[in-house]
């Protein structure tokens, strides 16, 4: 009977499937034949969580879903105690604030303040405000039509993030992925024996000596990287493991085609002259494959000599290209949404003539967004009534 490679627990049909490449990084391939459910849970809440946390901001910026198709969390940027911005994976930037406040006056009336992001938001809030006050929507719309209102448009803040790769616990997670892949592929049935003791101790308990001596950052261009990029996109994830004729096993692992490490899985005693790999596309987690395939291979002599050579490869190139493409799509989507909002406000439907008012309103909105201009102007009674009567009746 098979047992967990990290403990004596037997593996059965009830064993929880383990992602070979971490789920948070878009991993889809799983196996039940390597790690028990308890170890799976322990690693998931510790070293896998450390790796996921490290790349969380990048996932949001590029809208990278997990292997099980969950969307990444939003970024939060707190400007001051009164302004908290959320950056959503689709590029929307949302100012989090109370949408309305109600203050009861001494005369029994109410002062109502509504803060909405667009006309549709106003219309959605009106039923809630009316219910909170205890009056009809029609009555509230009538009163709002006589109120003062302002349109305030302010540019979103410049939000920056420093993204780092590597570190003790995230690299433990990557080393675990290498062990799972090597064992899952049937390349070495003796993975519980002494040649693998050092890497297993590193994965389970951590080991700074192993980190220093057996794991090396590699900055060289990858031979055949263009083959993988053509098939799996510019920011592919890669694990490639190979053994020499003496059974020395070396792994080459990297996330988002940006940072790569060479890990010594075993100094000797492994199954000789074998190779296995896994490559995936985080932009489309369904696009993945085991290796070797597609004509991709790495020589054992190349794996033996990792070097840092910043002049030969810019680790930010792949992510920079992906961010540029994603940002352009977000810009197009935002312009489309501004156009739709303008047509809705001006009550222009498909087939209708576009009015001069709609053109002027869209032009003003587009210029303010493009030039990042803050505006604050009073709304006319006509604009207010158009706003609060958007879907009336």
GROMACS .gro file of C-alpha atoms in nm:
model
  393
    1UNK     CA    1   0.000   0.000   0.000
    2UNK     CA    2   0.125   0.345  -0.089
    3UNK     CA    3   0.206   0.583   0.195
    4UNK     CA    4   0.264   0.958   0.216
    5UNK     CA    5   0.617   1.059   0.119
    6UNK     CA    6   0.637   1.280   0.430
    7UNK     CA    7   0.479   1.052   0.693
    8UNK     CA    8   0.366   0.688   0.739
    9UNK     CA    9  -0.001   0.758   0.660
   10UNK     CA   10  -0.153   0.523   0.403
   11UNK     CA   11  -0.296   0.676   0.085
   12UNK     CA   12  -0.645   0.563  -0.014
   13UNK     CA   13  -0.926   0.662  -0.246
   14UNK     CA   14  -1.036   0.903   0.028
   15UNK     CA   15  -0.706   1.091   0.023
   16UNK     CA   16  -0.753   1.455  -0.066
   17UNK     CA   17  -0.608   1.542  -0.409
   18UNK     CA   18  -0.293   1.752  -0.395
   19UNK     CA   19  -0.210   2.017  -0.655
   20UNK     CA   20   0.130   1.950  -0.809
   21UNK     CA   21   0.176   2.315  -0.902
   22UNK     CA   22   0.008   2.534  -0.636
   23UNK     CA   23  -0.358   2.607  -0.694
   24UNK     CA   24  -0.310   2.979  -0.622
   25UNK     CA   25  -0.064   3.003  -0.911
   26UNK     CA   26  -0.305   2.842  -1.153
   27UNK     CA   27  -0.212   2.478  -1.100
   28UNK     CA   28  -0.467   2.230  -1.239
   29UNK     CA   29  -0.279   1.898  -1.226
   30UNK     CA   30  -0.349   1.699  -0.908
   31UNK     CA   31  -0.261   1.360  -0.764
   32UNK     CA   32  -0.381   1.141  -0.475
   33UNK     CA   33  -0.078   0.913  -0.481
   34UNK     CA   34   0.190   1.118  -0.306
   35UNK     CA   35   0.077   1.319   0.001
   36UNK     CA   36  -0.179   1.236   0.268
   37UNK     CA   37  -0.467   1.471   0.345
   38UNK     CA   38  -0.319   1.585   0.677
   39UNK     CA   39   0.015   1.682   0.527
   40UNK     CA   40  -0.173   1.841   0.238
   41UNK     CA   41  -0.368   2.060   0.481
   42UNK     CA   42  -0.057   2.147   0.681
   43UNK     CA   43   0.141   2.253   0.376
   44UNK     CA   44  -0.158   2.437   0.232
   45UNK     CA   45  -0.194   2.660   0.538
   46UNK     CA   46   0.179   2.727   0.578
   47UNK     CA   47   0.432   2.714   0.295
   48UNK     CA   48   0.174   2.713   0.013
   49UNK     CA   49  -0.001   3.009   0.178
   50UNK     CA   50   0.335   3.192   0.196
   51UNK     CA   51   0.387   3.143  -0.177
   52UNK     CA   52   0.030   3.248  -0.256
   53UNK     CA   53   0.064   3.562  -0.045
   54UNK     CA   54   0.385   3.653  -0.225
   55UNK     CA   55   0.216   3.660  -0.567
   56UNK     CA   56  -0.128   3.785  -0.459
   57UNK     CA   57  -0.081   4.143  -0.585
   58UNK     CA   58   0.052   4.024  -0.920
   59UNK     CA   59  -0.245   3.789  -0.960
   60UNK     CA   60  -0.484   4.080  -0.906
   61UNK     CA   61  -0.297   4.315  -1.141
   62UNK     CA   62  -0.310   4.053  -1.418
   63UNK     CA   63  -0.649   3.902  -1.320
   64UNK     CA   64  -0.499   3.555  -1.284
   65UNK     CA   65  -0.751   3.302  -1.159
   66UNK     CA   66  -0.650   3.006  -0.944
   67UNK     CA   67  -0.639   2.653  -1.075
   68UNK     CA   68  -0.993   2.595  -0.949
   69UNK     CA   69  -1.106   2.912  -1.130
   70UNK     CA   70  -1.144   3.142  -0.830
   71UNK     CA   71  -1.077   3.508  -0.907
   72UNK     CA   72  -0.794   3.681  -0.722
   73UNK     CA   73  -0.876   3.912  -0.429
   74UNK     CA   74  -0.882   4.291  -0.479
   75UNK     CA   75  -0.595   4.514  -0.380
   76UNK     CA   76  -0.664   4.756  -0.098
   77UNK     CA   77  -0.509   5.100  -0.083
   78UNK     CA   78  -0.588   5.321   0.215
   79UNK     CA   79  -0.514   5.687   0.142
   80UNK     CA   80  -0.630   5.815   0.478
   81UNK     CA   81  -0.892   5.721   0.735
   82UNK     CA   82  -1.168   5.852   0.509
   83UNK     CA   83  -1.060   5.699   0.178
   84UNK     CA   84  -1.011   5.330   0.107
   85UNK     CA   85  -0.973   5.221  -0.255
   86UNK     CA   86  -1.026   4.870  -0.385
   87UNK     CA   87  -0.859   4.767  -0.710
   88UNK     CA   88  -1.051   4.479  -0.865
   89UNK     CA   89  -0.894   4.222  -1.099
   90UNK     CA   90  -1.092   4.357  -1.396
   91UNK     CA   91  -0.931   4.699  -1.348
   92UNK     CA   92  -1.217   4.872  -1.169
   93UNK     CA   93  -1.105   5.106  -0.891
   94UNK     CA   94  -1.371   5.149  -0.626
   95UNK     CA   95  -1.377   5.410  -0.351
   96UNK     CA   96  -1.522   5.239  -0.045
   97UNK     CA   97  -1.749   5.474   0.146
   98UNK     CA   98  -2.094   5.481   0.298
   99UNK     CA   99  -2.331   5.523   0.002
  100UNK     CA  100  -2.574   5.738   0.199
  101UNK     CA  101  -2.621   5.898   0.539
  102UNK     CA  102  -2.943   6.005   0.707
  103UNK     CA  103  -2.955   6.259   0.990
  104UNK     CA  104  -3.282   6.331   1.165
  105UNK     CA  105  -3.344   6.700   1.234
  106UNK     CA  106  -3.509   6.847   1.542
  107UNK     CA  107  -3.816   6.940   1.336
  108UNK     CA  108  -3.872   6.574   1.250
  109UNK     CA  109  -3.737   6.602   0.897
  110UNK     CA  110  -3.427   6.434   0.759
  111UNK     CA  111  -3.106   6.548   0.596
  112UNK     CA  112  -3.003   6.290   0.338
  113UNK     CA  113  -2.664   6.270   0.169
  114UNK     CA  114  -2.619   6.026  -0.119
  115UNK     CA  115  -2.276   5.942  -0.257
  116UNK     CA  116  -2.293   5.738  -0.577
  117UNK     CA  117  -2.046   5.646  -0.849
  118UNK     CA  118  -2.290   5.689  -1.139
  119UNK     CA  119  -2.654   5.740  -1.228
  120UNK     CA  120  -2.737   5.372  -1.209
  121UNK     CA  121  -2.591   5.358  -0.860
  122UNK     CA  122  -2.815   5.649  -0.756
  123UNK     CA  123  -3.119   5.468  -0.889
  124UNK     CA  124  -3.026   5.150  -0.702
  125UNK     CA  125  -2.980   5.339  -0.375
  126UNK     CA  126  -3.310   5.526  -0.377
  127UNK     CA  127  -3.527   5.230  -0.262
  128UNK     CA  128  -3.290   5.169   0.033
  129UNK     CA  129  -3.289   5.536   0.134
  130UNK     CA  130  -3.669   5.556   0.109
  131UNK     CA  131  -3.707   5.243   0.324
  132UNK     CA  132  -3.466   5.378   0.587
  133UNK     CA  133  -3.662   5.703   0.614
  134UNK     CA  134  -4.000   5.537   0.590
  135UNK     CA  135  -4.137   5.715   0.285
  136UNK     CA  136  -4.226   5.605  -0.066
  137UNK     CA  137  -3.972   5.606  -0.348
  138UNK     CA  138  -4.189   5.851  -0.542
  139UNK     CA  139  -4.193   6.092  -0.248
  140UNK     CA  140  -3.816   6.064  -0.207
  141UNK     CA  141  -3.754   6.126  -0.577
  142UNK     CA  142  -3.975   6.434  -0.564
  143UNK     CA  143  -3.782   6.575  -0.269
  144UNK     CA  144  -3.445   6.490  -0.419
  145UNK     CA  145  -3.549   6.675  -0.733
  146UNK     CA  146  -3.556   6.996  -0.529
  147UNK     CA  147  -3.228   6.927  -0.346
  148UNK     CA  148  -2.876   7.046  -0.410
  149UNK     CA  149  -2.636   6.805  -0.578
  150UNK     CA  150  -2.281   6.815  -0.706
  151UNK     CA  151  -2.083   6.605  -0.949
  152UNK     CA  152  -1.737   6.532  -0.814
  153UNK     CA  153  -1.493   6.340  -1.029
  154UNK     CA  154  -1.149   6.270  -0.892
  155UNK     CA  155  -0.869   6.061  -1.037
  156UNK     CA  156  -0.792   5.734  -0.867
  157UNK     CA  157  -0.468   5.721  -0.670
  158UNK     CA  158  -0.147   5.592  -0.817
  159UNK     CA  159  -0.116   5.247  -0.665
  160UNK     CA  160   0.223   5.078  -0.671
  161UNK     CA  161   0.335   4.740  -0.548
  162UNK     CA  162   0.677   4.588  -0.493
  163UNK     CA  163   0.665   4.221  -0.591
  164UNK     CA  164   0.938   3.989  -0.468
  165UNK     CA  165   0.998   3.622  -0.543
  166UNK     CA  166   1.176   3.356  -0.344
  167UNK     CA  167   1.242   3.337   0.027
  168UNK     CA  168   1.260   3.045   0.268
  169UNK     CA  169   0.895   2.931   0.293
  170UNK     CA  170   0.787   2.999  -0.068
  171UNK     CA  171   1.087   2.797  -0.188
  172UNK     CA  172   0.985   2.513   0.046
  173UNK     CA  173   0.653   2.509  -0.140
  174UNK     CA  174   0.826   2.498  -0.478
  175UNK     CA  175   1.055   2.217  -0.361
  176UNK     CA  176   0.746   2.024  -0.249
  177UNK     CA  177   0.598   2.063  -0.599
  178UNK     CA  178   0.917   1.916  -0.744
  179UNK     CA  179   0.902   1.615  -0.512
  180UNK     CA  180   0.535   1.553  -0.591
  181UNK     CA  181   0.595   1.570  -0.966
  182UNK     CA  182   0.898   1.338  -0.954
  183UNK     CA  183   0.716   1.082  -0.741
  184UNK     CA  184   0.380   1.109  -0.918
  185UNK     CA  185   0.541   1.036  -1.253
  186UNK     CA  186   0.668   0.701  -1.124
  187UNK     CA  187   1.029   0.803  -1.180
  188UNK     CA  188   1.145   0.701  -0.833
  189UNK     CA  189   0.973   0.460  -0.598
  190UNK     CA  190   1.248   0.511  -0.337
  191UNK     CA  191   1.168   0.876  -0.263
  192UNK     CA  192   1.115   0.791   0.105
  193UNK     CA  193   1.474   0.667   0.133
  194UNK     CA  194   1.792   0.850   0.233
  195UNK     CA  195   1.889   1.023  -0.096
  196UNK     CA  196   1.583   1.247  -0.054
  197UNK     CA  197   1.612   1.308   0.320
  198UNK     CA  198   1.764   1.656   0.294
  199UNK     CA  199   1.503   1.802   0.058
  200UNK     CA  200   1.219   1.642   0.259
  201UNK     CA  201   1.350   1.796   0.581
  202UNK     CA  202   1.366   2.132   0.403
  203UNK     CA  203   1.003   2.098   0.289
  204UNK     CA  204   0.861   1.979   0.620
  205UNK     CA  205   1.062   2.177   0.875
  206UNK     CA  206   1.269   2.430   0.685
  207UNK     CA  207   1.649   2.432   0.668
  208UNK     CA  208   1.855   2.745   0.603
  209UNK     CA  209   2.164   2.537   0.527
  210UNK     CA  210   1.979   2.350   0.252
  211UNK     CA  211   1.845   2.681   0.121
  212UNK     CA  212   2.198   2.821   0.101
  213UNK     CA  213   2.376   2.515  -0.037
  214UNK     CA  214   2.122   2.330  -0.251
  215UNK     CA  215   1.906   2.607  -0.401
  216UNK     CA  216   2.052   2.860  -0.642
  217UNK     CA  217   1.879   3.150  -0.814
  218UNK     CA  218   1.940   3.140  -1.190
  219UNK     CA  219   1.928   3.444  -1.412
  220UNK     CA  220   2.024   3.287  -1.745
  221UNK     CA  221   1.793   3.277  -2.046
  222UNK     CA  222   1.624   2.936  -2.068
  223UNK     CA  223   1.715   2.736  -2.377
  224UNK     CA  224   1.391   2.674  -2.564
  225UNK     CA  225   1.188   2.928  -2.364
  226UNK     CA  226   1.035   3.053  -2.691
  227UNK     CA  227   0.889   2.705  -2.750
  228UNK     CA  228   0.706   2.718  -2.417
  229UNK     CA  229   0.602   3.083  -2.457
  230UNK     CA  230   0.442   3.011  -2.796
  231UNK     CA  231   0.237   2.729  -2.647
  232UNK     CA  232   0.171   2.852  -2.291
  233UNK     CA  233   0.193   3.232  -2.307
  234UNK     CA  234   0.464   3.477  -2.200
  235UNK     CA  235   0.439   3.416  -1.823
  236UNK     CA  236   0.432   3.036  -1.810
  237UNK     CA  237   0.503   2.842  -1.488
  238UNK     CA  238   0.764   2.569  -1.518
  239UNK     CA  239   0.897   2.269  -1.328
  240UNK     CA  240   1.161   2.059  -1.504
  241UNK     CA  241   1.346   1.775  -1.328
  242UNK     CA  242   1.628   1.564  -1.464
  243UNK     CA  243   1.870   1.301  -1.336
  244UNK     CA  244   2.216   1.214  -1.457
  245UNK     CA  245   2.365   0.867  -1.506
  246UNK     CA  246   2.461   0.851  -1.136
  247UNK     CA  247   2.110   0.934  -1.017
  248UNK     CA  248   2.178   1.295  -0.920
  249UNK     CA  249   1.845   1.477  -0.952
  250UNK     CA  250   1.825   1.847  -1.034
  251UNK     CA  251   1.506   2.051  -1.055
  252UNK     CA  252   1.456   2.378  -1.238
  253UNK     CA  253   1.150   2.566  -1.121
  254UNK     CA  254   1.012   2.914  -1.181
  255UNK     CA  255   0.691   3.111  -1.160
  256UNK     CA  256   0.557   3.350  -1.424
  257UNK     CA  257   0.868   3.306  -1.641
  258UNK     CA  258   1.034   3.559  -1.415
  259UNK     CA  259   1.235   3.404  -1.131
  260UNK     CA  260   1.397   3.061  -1.156
  261UNK     CA  261   1.578   2.839  -0.908
  262UNK     CA  262   1.787   2.525  -0.949
  263UNK     CA  263   1.717   2.282  -0.662
  264UNK     CA  264   1.925   1.972  -0.583
  265UNK     CA  265   1.663   1.707  -0.511
  266UNK     CA  266   1.917   1.429  -0.451
  267UNK     CA  267   2.296   1.425  -0.479
  268UNK     CA  268   2.292   1.061  -0.591
  269UNK     CA  269   2.092   0.740  -0.564
  270UNK     CA  270   1.791   0.843  -0.768
  271UNK     CA  271   1.665   0.678  -1.083
  272UNK     CA  272   1.926   0.766  -1.351
  273UNK     CA  273   1.884   0.930  -1.690
  274UNK     CA  274   1.521   1.035  -1.646
  275UNK     CA  275   1.337   1.364  -1.692
  276UNK     CA  276   0.989   1.494  -1.620
  277UNK     CA  277   0.829   1.834  -1.623
  278UNK     CA  278   0.513   2.038  -1.591
  279UNK     CA  279   0.431   2.366  -1.764
  280UNK     CA  280   0.120   2.578  -1.730
  281UNK     CA  281  -0.029   2.904  -1.848
  282UNK     CA  282  -0.153   3.120  -1.557
  283UNK     CA  283  -0.343   3.340  -1.802
  284UNK     CA  284  -0.543   3.029  -1.894
  285UNK     CA  285  -0.510   2.757  -1.628
  286UNK     CA  286  -0.673   2.500  -1.857
  287UNK     CA  287  -0.366   2.525  -2.081
  288UNK     CA  288  -0.106   2.298  -1.920
  289UNK     CA  289   0.090   1.984  -1.996
  290UNK     CA  290   0.342   1.741  -1.860
  291UNK     CA  291   0.691   1.744  -2.010
  292UNK     CA  292   0.909   1.656  -2.189
  293UNK     CA  293   0.707   1.754  -2.492
  294UNK     CA  294   0.692   2.025  -2.759
  295UNK     CA  295   1.063   1.974  -2.827
  296UNK     CA  296   1.162   2.122  -2.490
  297UNK     CA  297   1.451   1.981  -2.290
  298UNK     CA  298   1.732   2.106  -2.064
  299UNK     CA  299   2.076   1.944  -2.058
  300UNK     CA  300   2.197   1.813  -1.724
  301UNK     CA  301   2.524   2.005  -1.774
  302UNK     CA  302   2.324   2.327  -1.808
  303UNK     CA  303   2.129   2.252  -1.490
  304UNK     CA  304   2.457   2.192  -1.304
  305UNK     CA  305   2.577   2.552  -1.352
  306UNK     CA  306   2.317   2.810  -1.243
  307UNK     CA  307   2.443   3.170  -1.251
  308UNK     CA  308   2.310   3.517  -1.187
  309UNK     CA  309   2.361   3.715  -1.505
  310UNK     CA  310   2.133   4.018  -1.501
  311UNK     CA  311   2.276   4.143  -1.829
  312UNK     CA  312   2.149   3.840  -2.019
  313UNK     CA  313   1.786   3.832  -1.910
  314UNK     CA  314   1.559   4.097  -1.764
  315UNK     CA  315   1.331   3.906  -1.523
  316UNK     CA  316   1.066   4.175  -1.553
  317UNK     CA  317   1.025   4.153  -1.931
  318UNK     CA  318   0.762   3.878  -1.934
  319UNK     CA  319   0.546   4.031  -1.663
  320UNK     CA  320   0.588   4.378  -1.813
  321UNK     CA  321   0.455   4.255  -2.148
  322UNK     CA  322   0.161   4.081  -1.982
  323UNK     CA  323   0.080   4.390  -1.773
  324UNK     CA  324   0.091   4.613  -2.080
  325UNK     CA  325  -0.152   4.386  -2.270
  326UNK     CA  326  -0.385   4.358  -1.971
  327UNK     CA  327  -0.382   4.735  -1.909
  328UNK     CA  328  -0.472   4.804  -2.271
  329UNK     CA  329  -0.773   4.571  -2.246
  330UNK     CA  330  -0.880   4.745  -1.924
  331UNK     CA  331  -0.855   5.087  -2.091
  332UNK     CA  332  -1.076   4.972  -2.378
  333UNK     CA  333  -1.327   4.827  -2.133
  334UNK     CA  334  -1.335   5.147  -1.925
  335UNK     CA  335  -1.394   5.367  -2.230
  336UNK     CA  336  -1.676   5.135  -2.337
  337UNK     CA  337  -1.834   5.161  -1.990
  338UNK     CA  338  -1.810   5.542  -1.995
  339UNK     CA  339  -1.990   5.542  -2.329
  340UNK     CA  340  -2.265   5.309  -2.204
  341UNK     CA  341  -2.312   5.521  -1.888
  342UNK     CA  342  -2.343   5.836  -2.097
  343UNK     CA  343  -2.603   5.680  -2.329
  344UNK     CA  344  -2.799   5.555  -2.028
  345UNK     CA  345  -2.800   5.898  -1.864
  346UNK     CA  346  -2.908   6.066  -2.188
  347UNK     CA  347  -3.170   5.793  -2.249
  348UNK     CA  348  -3.020   5.691  -2.582
  349UNK     CA  349  -3.109   5.340  -2.687
  350UNK     CA  350  -2.993   5.128  -2.980
  351UNK     CA  351  -3.096   5.290  -3.306
  352UNK     CA  352  -3.151   5.633  -3.149
  353UNK     CA  353  -2.980   5.949  -3.272
  354UNK     CA  354  -2.681   6.048  -3.059
  355UNK     CA  355  -2.754   6.394  -2.924
  356UNK     CA  356  -2.513   6.684  -2.887
  357UNK     CA  357  -2.568   6.664  -2.512
  358UNK     CA  358  -2.449   6.302  -2.509
  359UNK     CA  359  -2.143   6.388  -2.718
  360UNK     CA  360  -2.054   6.680  -2.491
  361UNK     CA  361  -2.105   6.476  -2.174
  362UNK     CA  362  -1.895   6.184  -2.298
  363UNK     CA  363  -1.621   6.416  -2.425
  364UNK     CA  364  -1.601   6.589  -2.088
  365UNK     CA  365  -1.594   6.260  -1.900
  366UNK     CA  366  -1.330   6.112  -2.131
  367UNK     CA  367  -1.105   6.420  -2.107
  368UNK     CA  368  -1.130   6.423  -1.728
  369UNK     CA  369  -1.035   6.057  -1.711
  370UNK     CA  370  -0.752   6.085  -1.963
  371UNK     CA  371  -0.600   6.398  -1.806
  372UNK     CA  372  -0.671   6.286  -1.448
  373UNK     CA  373  -0.851   6.610  -1.368
  374UNK     CA  374  -1.050   6.654  -1.049
  375UNK     CA  375  -1.377   6.836  -1.105
  376UNK     CA  376  -1.642   6.962  -0.867
  377UNK     CA  377  -1.948   7.130  -1.013
  378UNK     CA  378  -2.310   7.185  -0.911
  379UNK     CA  379  -2.577   6.996  -1.101
  380UNK     CA  380  -2.865   7.187  -1.255
  381UNK     CA  381  -3.224   7.105  -1.159
  382UNK     CA  382  -3.269   6.945  -1.499
  383UNK     CA  383  -2.966   6.720  -1.445
  384UNK     CA  384  -3.081   6.625  -1.097
  385UNK     CA  385  -3.429   6.532  -1.213
  386UNK     CA  386  -3.285   6.331  -1.500
  387UNK     CA  387  -3.060   6.153  -1.252
  388UNK     CA  388  -3.318   6.058  -0.991
  389UNK     CA  389  -3.584   5.973  -1.250
  390UNK     CA  390  -3.361   5.735  -1.447
  391UNK     CA  391  -3.578   5.425  -1.399
  392UNK     CA  392  -3.877   5.583  -1.227
  393UNK     CA  393  -4.196   5.386  -1.280
   0.00000   0.00000   0.00000
